[in-house]
Amino acid sequence: MRKILSAAILMMAGCCPIAAQQLTVEGTITGTVPEGQCLYVVPVTAGQSPEADSIQVRDGRLSARTSLSPWGIYKVIAVNQQRQSTLPVTLTADNGKATLRLQCAEGGLSVSQPTADGAALQAFNSYYIDRAKRLWTDGKSMDAAAVKSLLTSYALVADSIAACHGASANMSRYLSLWASAITYETIESLRFITGKTAAEVGMDDPAFLQRLCTQIDCDMAAAFPQLPRMVVAALSKGSLSEQIGYVRSHYTSEFLKKGAEAQLLSHYVSSFKYAEHYEHGLAELTALTEQYGLDQRYLNVFKQRRASIAGTPFPEAATLFDLEGRPVDFAQFRGKFVYIDLWASWCVPCIKEIPHLKEVEAKMKDSDIVFVSISIDKDEAAWKRKVADLGLSGHLYIDRGNKLAEALNVRGIPFFLIYDREGKLYKYSAYRPSDSRLLPLLQGLK
């Protein structure tokens, strides 16, 4: 329970980090603490997220141990009856210790007598919560101009609050980064929240994101995992080489550079048209990997996905297993055409195709075509149960580790392929069993 709760808290906290140094936090909490409320503290830092540290409360005193934030910024998370609230705070470390004085009123937390930086944090947090609630409750009824005004306000308000409270340069930078992260994250979710696209509210202009990006190039950016995505969204259209070159030449933060490069490379590898431009893409990606010392795994995956090109053999990396857990050699089908159905027990569209598949298979029972169903289930027990429930028989296999789906760059199921008599790919993304064009295609195979 603790680990599940901690994971949920960290997602909401939007911060990272495992720091080697520890901080002991002691202090007081006044007011009425809601029954069953649990408090946690998370440091704002860079790196991987740690577990949230529990704050112990007894007789108005509080105590906790947490990782040290390099910027002195933390999040106090209050969890009560499946509800969460976040209070950003500043803590000053003195010989590994810090004091935190909280007050609780009407179920809400605040810091008693905060520093200038702490007051700025609380003020911006309150502004953000208020605007986020408004967007969620009224977003679908708000006109495009009102939505745009709300989104563009975060950066201006962050600067105003920092100046009003006399915040330090460090805190001013943090508020600016936070405002940029909130703005972009809201744009990403805009259609879900308001029913309007970014274009409809006038927020699809890359120049707007580029202006935000001019304020985020610093080490503290690593506290906001959304920012590399914003860097990519702000890029002008161009080749992979041009976009990576721009990122390398315009940003100094290693977090932003590596994060943006990972986004660009993942999209390149997953969306590339291998059958049309494989050799060109391989040359480009090889050159970029050597020039910039990019992660070699993207190039390796690119090479593996050559298997999606017609005429290439069945991927060697894929190891199939039957219902008894025995490995299957695809070479056993040499001399016949093979129609493959990639599916999973949890995939509703896949299940809907099965009656059609049975019908096509019955009509082709005396042909040189073998019908093979390959599951990508991670839960083999679920696969076996579904096989039994559907009354499936014949060549039923599972693709352990999704090696086949990865090599073939399959991004959605159900997915269908045809291999020829020599075990080479004949048709990538073949017709579905429910498609009337499939049966004539199969009948025409020679």
Coordinates of C-alpha atoms in Angstrom, one line a residue:
M1 CA 0.0 0.0 0.0
R2 CA 2.8 2.4 0.9
K3 CA 4.6 1.9 -2.5
I4 CA 1.3 2.4 -4.5
L5 CA 0.5 5.5 -2.5
S6 CA 4.0 6.8 -2.9
A7 CA 3.9 6.3 -6.7
A8 CA 0.7 8.3 -7.0
I9 CA 2.1 11.1 -4.8
L10 CA 5.2 11.4 -6.9
M11 CA 3.2 11.6 -10.1
M12 CA 1.3 14.6 -8.7
A13 CA 4.4 16.1 -7.2
G14 CA 6.1 16.5 -10.5
C15 CA 9.6 16.2 -9.1
C16 CA 12.4 13.9 -9.2
P17 CA 15.4 12.6 -7.3
I18 CA 17.6 10.5 -5.3
A19 CA 20.2 12.6 -3.4
A20 CA 22.9 10.9 -1.4
Q21 CA 22.6 13.4 1.5
Q22 CA 19.7 13.2 4.0
L23 CA 17.8 15.9 5.7
T24 CA 16.1 15.6 9.1
V25 CA 12.9 17.7 9.3
E26 CA 11.4 18.6 12.6
G27 CA 8.8 21.2 13.6
T28 CA 5.2 21.7 14.6
I29 CA 1.7 21.5 13.1
T30 CA -1.2 23.6 14.5
G31 CA -4.9 23.5 13.9
T32 CA -7.1 20.5 13.4
V33 CA -5.6 17.7 11.3
P34 CA -8.4 15.7 9.5
E35 CA -8.8 12.2 10.8
G36 CA -6.9 9.7 8.7
Q37 CA -4.8 12.3 6.9
C38 CA -1.3 11.2 6.1
L39 CA 1.5 13.6 5.3
Y40 CA 4.6 13.0 3.1
V41 CA 7.5 15.1 2.0
V42 CA 9.3 14.9 -1.4
P43 CA 12.4 16.9 -2.3
V44 CA 12.5 18.8 -5.6
T45 CA 15.7 17.7 -7.3
A46 CA 17.0 16.0 -10.5
G47 CA 17.3 12.3 -11.2
Q48 CA 15.0 9.4 -10.4
S49 CA 12.1 9.8 -8.1
P50 CA 12.6 8.4 -4.5
E51 CA 9.8 7.0 -2.4
A52 CA 7.8 9.7 -0.6
D53 CA 9.0 10.0 3.0
S54 CA 6.3 9.9 5.7
I55 CA 5.9 12.8 8.1
Q56 CA 5.3 11.5 11.6
V57 CA 2.9 13.7 13.7
R58 CA 2.5 13.3 17.5
D59 CA 1.1 15.9 20.0
G60 CA 1.5 18.8 17.5
R61 CA 5.1 17.9 16.7
L62 CA 6.2 16.6 13.3
S63 CA 9.4 14.8 12.2
A64 CA 10.6 13.2 9.0
R65 CA 13.8 12.3 7.1
T66 CA 14.1 12.9 3.4
S67 CA 16.6 13.4 0.6
L68 CA 18.3 16.8 0.4
S69 CA 17.1 19.1 -2.4
P70 CA 19.9 21.0 -4.0
W71 CA 17.6 24.0 -4.2
G72 CA 16.0 23.8 -0.8
I73 CA 12.6 23.2 -2.3
Y74 CA 10.3 20.4 -1.2
K75 CA 6.7 19.3 -1.5
V76 CA 4.5 18.4 1.4
I77 CA 1.7 16.0 0.2
A78 CA -1.4 15.6 2.2
V79 CA -3.4 12.4 1.5
N80 CA -6.9 11.9 3.0
Q81 CA -9.7 9.6 1.7
Q82 CA -8.2 9.2 -1.8
R83 CA -7.7 13.0 -2.1
Q84 CA -4.4 14.7 -2.4
S85 CA -3.1 18.2 -2.0
T86 CA 0.4 19.6 -2.5
L87 CA 2.0 22.4 -0.6
P88 CA 5.5 23.5 -1.9
V89 CA 7.8 24.7 0.8
T90 CA 11.3 25.9 1.3
L91 CA 13.6 24.3 4.0
T92 CA 16.9 25.7 5.0
A93 CA 19.4 22.9 5.9
D94 CA 21.7 23.5 8.9
N95 CA 24.0 20.6 9.6
G96 CA 21.6 18.2 8.0
K97 CA 18.5 19.5 9.9
A98 CA 15.7 21.9 9.0
T99 CA 12.6 23.3 10.7
L100 CA 9.1 23.1 9.2
R101 CA 6.1 24.8 10.9
L102 CA 2.7 23.9 9.3
Q103 CA -0.7 25.1 10.1
C104 CA -4.0 23.3 9.2
A105 CA -7.2 25.2 8.7
E106 CA -10.4 23.8 7.1
G107 CA -8.4 20.9 5.8
G108 CA -5.9 23.0 4.0
L109 CA -2.2 23.2 4.8
S110 CA 0.0 26.3 4.9
V111 CA 3.4 27.3 6.3
S112 CA 3.5 29.5 9.4
Q113 CA 5.5 32.6 8.8
P114 CA 7.1 31.5 5.5
T115 CA 10.3 33.1 4.1
A116 CA 10.0 35.4 1.1
D117 CA 10.8 32.4 -1.1
G118 CA 8.3 30.3 0.7
A119 CA 5.6 32.9 0.5
A120 CA 6.2 33.2 -3.3
L121 CA 5.9 29.4 -3.6
Q122 CA 2.6 29.3 -1.8
A123 CA 1.2 32.3 -3.7
F124 CA 1.9 30.7 -7.1
N125 CA 0.7 27.3 -5.9
S126 CA -2.6 28.9 -4.9
Y127 CA -2.9 30.7 -8.2
Y128 CA -2.2 27.4 -10.1
I129 CA -4.7 25.4 -8.1
D130 CA -7.4 28.1 -8.6
R131 CA -6.9 28.3 -12.4
A132 CA -6.6 24.5 -12.8
K133 CA -10.0 24.0 -11.0
R134 CA -11.5 26.7 -13.2
L135 CA -10.3 25.0 -16.3
W136 CA -11.5 21.6 -15.3
T137 CA -15.0 22.8 -14.2
D138 CA -15.6 25.5 -16.8
G139 CA -13.2 24.7 -19.6
K140 CA -15.8 23.1 -21.9
S141 CA -18.0 26.2 -21.6
M142 CA -15.2 28.8 -21.8
D143 CA -14.6 30.5 -25.1
A144 CA -11.3 30.1 -26.9
A145 CA -10.1 33.6 -25.9
A146 CA -10.7 32.9 -22.2
V147 CA -8.8 29.6 -22.4
K148 CA -5.9 31.2 -24.1
S149 CA -5.8 34.1 -21.6
L150 CA -5.7 31.6 -18.8
L151 CA -2.8 29.6 -20.4
T152 CA -0.7 32.6 -21.1
S153 CA -1.2 34.0 -17.6
Y154 CA 1.1 31.6 -15.8
A155 CA 4.4 33.0 -16.9
L156 CA 3.3 36.6 -16.3
V157 CA 1.9 35.8 -12.8
A158 CA 5.0 33.8 -11.8
D159 CA 7.2 36.8 -12.6
S160 CA 4.9 39.2 -10.8
I161 CA 4.7 37.0 -7.7
A162 CA 8.5 36.7 -7.5
A163 CA 8.9 40.4 -7.7
C164 CA 6.1 41.2 -5.3
H165 CA 7.5 38.9 -2.6
G166 CA 11.1 39.8 -3.2
A167 CA 12.0 36.2 -4.1
S168 CA 15.6 35.2 -4.6
A169 CA 17.0 34.6 -8.1
N170 CA 16.9 30.9 -7.4
M171 CA 13.2 31.0 -6.5
S172 CA 12.4 33.3 -9.4
R173 CA 13.9 30.8 -11.8
Y174 CA 12.0 27.9 -10.2
L175 CA 8.7 29.7 -10.5
S176 CA 9.4 30.6 -14.2
L177 CA 10.2 26.9 -14.9
W178 CA 7.1 25.8 -13.1
A179 CA 5.0 28.2 -15.1
S180 CA 6.4 26.9 -18.3
A181 CA 5.9 23.3 -17.4
I182 CA 2.3 23.9 -16.3
T183 CA 1.5 25.8 -19.5
Y184 CA 2.9 23.1 -21.8
E185 CA 1.3 20.2 -19.8
T186 CA -2.1 22.0 -20.0
I187 CA -1.7 22.5 -23.8
E188 CA -1.0 18.7 -24.1
S189 CA -4.2 17.9 -22.2
L190 CA -6.3 20.7 -23.6
R191 CA -8.6 18.7 -25.8
F192 CA -9.4 16.3 -23.0
I193 CA -10.0 19.1 -20.5
T194 CA -11.9 21.6 -22.6
G195 CA -12.9 19.7 -25.8
K196 CA -10.9 22.3 -27.8
T197 CA -7.7 21.7 -29.7
A198 CA -4.6 23.9 -29.3
A199 CA -5.3 25.3 -32.7
E200 CA -8.8 26.3 -31.8
V201 CA -7.6 28.4 -28.9
G202 CA -4.6 29.8 -30.8
M203 CA -2.0 27.9 -28.8
D204 CA -0.5 25.9 -31.6
D205 CA 2.1 28.5 -32.6
P206 CA 5.6 27.1 -32.1
A207 CA 6.8 30.6 -31.6
F208 CA 4.9 30.8 -28.3
L209 CA 6.6 27.6 -27.1
Q210 CA 10.0 28.8 -28.4
R211 CA 9.6 31.9 -26.2
L212 CA 8.9 29.7 -23.2
C213 CA 11.9 27.6 -24.1
T214 CA 14.2 30.6 -23.8
Q215 CA 13.5 30.6 -20.0
I216 CA 14.2 27.0 -19.2
D217 CA 17.8 26.2 -20.2
C218 CA 19.3 25.6 -16.7
D219 CA 20.2 22.7 -14.4
M220 CA 16.9 23.2 -12.5
A221 CA 14.9 22.2 -15.6
A222 CA 15.6 18.6 -14.5
A223 CA 12.9 19.0 -11.9
F224 CA 10.3 19.2 -14.6
P225 CA 10.0 16.1 -16.8
Q226 CA 7.6 17.9 -19.2
L227 CA 10.2 20.3 -20.4
P228 CA 12.1 18.1 -22.9
R229 CA 8.7 17.4 -24.6
M230 CA 8.2 21.1 -24.8
V231 CA 11.6 21.6 -26.4
V232 CA 10.6 19.1 -29.1
A233 CA 7.2 20.6 -29.7
A234 CA 8.8 24.0 -30.2
L235 CA 11.2 22.8 -32.9
S236 CA 10.7 23.8 -36.5
K237 CA 9.9 21.1 -39.0
G238 CA 13.0 19.5 -40.5
S239 CA 15.1 16.3 -40.7
L240 CA 16.2 14.4 -37.7
S241 CA 19.7 15.8 -38.3
E242 CA 18.5 19.4 -38.4
Q243 CA 16.4 19.0 -35.2
I244 CA 19.1 17.3 -33.2
G245 CA 21.7 19.8 -34.4
Y246 CA 19.4 22.6 -33.3
V247 CA 18.9 21.1 -29.8
R248 CA 22.7 20.6 -29.5
S249 CA 23.6 24.1 -30.5
H250 CA 20.8 26.0 -28.6
Y251 CA 20.7 24.3 -25.2
T252 CA 23.3 23.8 -22.5
S253 CA 21.2 21.7 -20.1
E254 CA 22.2 18.0 -20.5
F255 CA 18.7 17.1 -19.1
L256 CA 17.0 19.0 -21.9
K257 CA 19.3 17.8 -24.6
K258 CA 19.2 14.2 -23.7
G259 CA 15.5 14.2 -23.0
A260 CA 14.7 16.0 -26.3
E261 CA 17.0 13.6 -28.3
A262 CA 15.3 10.6 -26.7
Q263 CA 11.9 12.0 -27.8
L264 CA 13.1 12.7 -31.4
L265 CA 14.9 9.3 -31.8
S266 CA 11.9 7.3 -30.4
H267 CA 9.6 9.0 -32.8
Y268 CA 12.0 8.6 -35.7
V269 CA 12.4 4.9 -35.1
S270 CA 8.7 4.2 -34.5
S271 CA 7.3 6.3 -37.4
F272 CA 9.9 5.6 -40.1
K273 CA 8.7 4.1 -43.4
Y274 CA 11.2 1.3 -43.5
A275 CA 9.9 -0.3 -46.7
E276 CA 10.5 3.0 -48.7
H277 CA 13.6 4.6 -47.3
Y278 CA 15.5 2.1 -45.1
E279 CA 19.0 2.6 -46.5
H280 CA 18.7 6.4 -46.4
G281 CA 17.4 6.3 -42.8
L282 CA 20.1 3.8 -41.7
A283 CA 22.8 6.1 -43.1
E284 CA 21.4 9.2 -41.4
L285 CA 20.9 7.6 -38.0
T286 CA 24.4 5.9 -38.2
A287 CA 26.0 9.3 -39.0
L288 CA 24.1 11.1 -36.2
T289 CA 25.0 8.4 -33.7
E290 CA 28.7 8.7 -34.5
Q291 CA 28.7 12.5 -34.6
Y292 CA 26.9 13.1 -31.3
G293 CA 27.6 9.9 -29.4
L294 CA 23.9 9.1 -29.3
D295 CA 22.5 6.1 -27.5
Q296 CA 23.3 3.1 -29.6
R297 CA 20.1 1.3 -28.8
Y298 CA 18.1 3.4 -31.2
L299 CA 20.3 2.4 -34.1
N300 CA 20.1 -1.2 -33.0
V301 CA 16.3 -1.1 -33.0
F302 CA 16.3 0.6 -36.4
K303 CA 18.3 -2.2 -37.8
Q304 CA 16.0 -4.8 -36.3
R305 CA 13.0 -3.2 -37.8
R306 CA 14.3 -4.0 -41.3
A307 CA 12.2 -7.1 -40.8
S308 CA 9.1 -5.0 -41.7
I309 CA 10.3 -4.7 -45.3
A310 CA 8.8 -7.1 -47.8
G311 CA 11.3 -9.9 -48.7
T312 CA 13.0 -10.0 -45.4
P313 CA 13.1 -13.3 -43.4
F314 CA 11.0 -13.9 -40.2
P315 CA 12.8 -12.0 -37.4
E316 CA 15.5 -14.2 -35.7
A317 CA 15.1 -12.3 -32.4
A318 CA 11.5 -13.5 -32.0
T319 CA 11.1 -16.7 -30.0
L320 CA 7.6 -18.1 -30.1
F321 CA 6.1 -20.6 -27.6
D322 CA 3.1 -22.9 -27.8
L323 CA 0.5 -23.5 -25.2
E324 CA 2.7 -26.1 -23.5
G325 CA 5.6 -23.6 -23.3
R326 CA 7.6 -25.3 -26.0
P327 CA 9.7 -23.1 -28.4
V328 CA 8.5 -23.0 -32.0
D329 CA 10.7 -23.0 -35.0
F330 CA 9.0 -20.8 -37.7
A331 CA 11.0 -22.7 -40.3
Q332 CA 8.5 -25.6 -40.0
F333 CA 6.2 -23.6 -42.2
R334 CA 8.6 -23.5 -45.2
G335 CA 6.8 -24.5 -48.4
K336 CA 3.6 -22.8 -47.4
F337 CA 2.2 -19.3 -47.1
V338 CA 1.6 -18.2 -43.5
Y339 CA -1.1 -15.7 -42.5
I340 CA -0.3 -14.3 -39.1
D341 CA -2.7 -12.7 -36.6
L342 CA -1.0 -10.7 -33.9
W343 CA -3.5 -10.2 -31.0
A344 CA -3.9 -10.2 -27.2
S345 CA -6.6 -11.5 -24.8
W346 CA -7.4 -7.9 -23.6
C347 CA -7.8 -6.5 -27.1
V348 CA -11.5 -6.1 -28.0
P349 CA -11.0 -5.4 -31.7
C350 CA -8.8 -8.5 -31.9
I351 CA -11.6 -10.6 -30.4
K352 CA -14.1 -9.2 -32.9
E353 CA -12.0 -10.5 -35.7
I354 CA -11.8 -14.1 -34.5
P355 CA -15.1 -15.3 -35.9
H356 CA -14.2 -13.8 -39.3
L357 CA -10.8 -15.5 -39.0
K358 CA -12.4 -18.9 -38.3
E359 CA -14.6 -18.4 -41.3
V360 CA -11.7 -17.6 -43.7
E361 CA -9.6 -20.4 -42.3
A362 CA -12.5 -22.9 -42.9
K363 CA -12.8 -21.7 -46.5
M364 CA -9.0 -22.2 -47.1
K365 CA -8.6 -25.5 -45.2
D366 CA -7.5 -27.4 -48.3
S367 CA -5.0 -24.7 -49.4
D368 CA -1.2 -24.2 -48.9
I369 CA -1.9 -21.5 -46.4
V370 CA -1.2 -21.9 -42.7
F371 CA -3.1 -19.7 -40.2
V372 CA -1.0 -18.7 -37.2
S373 CA -2.3 -16.7 -34.2
I374 CA 0.4 -15.0 -32.1
S375 CA -0.4 -13.4 -28.8
I376 CA 1.6 -10.5 -27.3
D377 CA 0.1 -11.0 -23.9
K378 CA 2.4 -10.4 -20.9
D379 CA 0.1 -12.6 -18.8
E380 CA 0.4 -16.1 -20.3
A381 CA -2.4 -17.4 -18.0
A382 CA -4.8 -14.8 -19.4
W383 CA -3.8 -15.8 -22.9
K384 CA -4.5 -19.5 -22.2
R385 CA -7.9 -18.7 -20.6
K386 CA -9.0 -16.6 -23.6
V387 CA -7.9 -19.4 -26.0
A388 CA -10.1 -21.8 -24.0
D389 CA -13.0 -19.3 -23.7
L390 CA -13.0 -18.7 -27.5
G391 CA -12.5 -22.4 -28.4
L392 CA -9.4 -21.7 -30.5
S393 CA -7.3 -24.4 -32.0
G394 CA -4.5 -24.8 -34.5
H395 CA -1.2 -22.9 -34.5
L396 CA -1.5 -20.8 -31.3
Y397 CA 1.7 -19.2 -30.0
I398 CA 2.8 -16.4 -27.7
D399 CA 5.5 -13.8 -28.5
R400 CA 7.4 -13.6 -25.2
G401 CA 8.9 -10.2 -24.6
N402 CA 7.2 -8.7 -27.7
K403 CA 10.3 -9.4 -29.7
L404 CA 8.3 -10.0 -32.9
A405 CA 6.1 -7.0 -32.5
E406 CA 9.2 -4.8 -31.8
A407 CA 11.1 -6.1 -34.8
L408 CA 8.1 -5.6 -37.1
N409 CA 7.4 -2.1 -35.7
V410 CA 3.9 -3.1 -34.8
R411 CA 2.2 -0.2 -32.9
G412 CA -1.3 -1.4 -32.6
I413 CA -3.3 -4.7 -32.7
P414 CA -4.9 -6.6 -34.3
F415 CA -2.2 -6.7 -36.9
F416 CA -1.9 -9.1 -39.8
L417 CA 1.0 -10.3 -42.0
I418 CA 1.6 -12.8 -44.7
Y419 CA 4.9 -14.7 -45.2
D420 CA 5.7 -16.6 -48.4
R421 CA 6.8 -20.2 -48.9
E422 CA 10.5 -19.3 -48.3
G423 CA 9.7 -17.7 -44.9
K424 CA 10.1 -14.1 -46.2
L425 CA 7.6 -11.3 -45.6
Y426 CA 5.1 -11.1 -48.4
K427 CA 2.6 -8.6 -47.1
Y428 CA 3.0 -6.2 -44.2
S429 CA -0.2 -4.9 -42.6
A430 CA -2.3 -7.4 -44.5
Y431 CA -6.1 -7.2 -44.8
R432 CA -8.1 -8.1 -41.7
P433 CA -10.3 -11.3 -41.7
S434 CA -13.4 -9.1 -41.7
D435 CA -12.2 -7.3 -44.9
S436 CA -13.8 -8.8 -48.0
R437 CA -10.5 -8.3 -49.9
L438 CA -8.6 -10.9 -47.8
L439 CA -10.2 -14.1 -49.2
P440 CA -9.5 -13.2 -52.9
L441 CA -5.9 -12.3 -51.9
L442 CA -5.3 -15.6 -50.2
Q443 CA -7.0 -17.6 -53.0
G444 CA -4.7 -15.9 -55.5
L445 CA -1.4 -16.8 -53.7
K446 CA 0.7 -19.2 -55.8

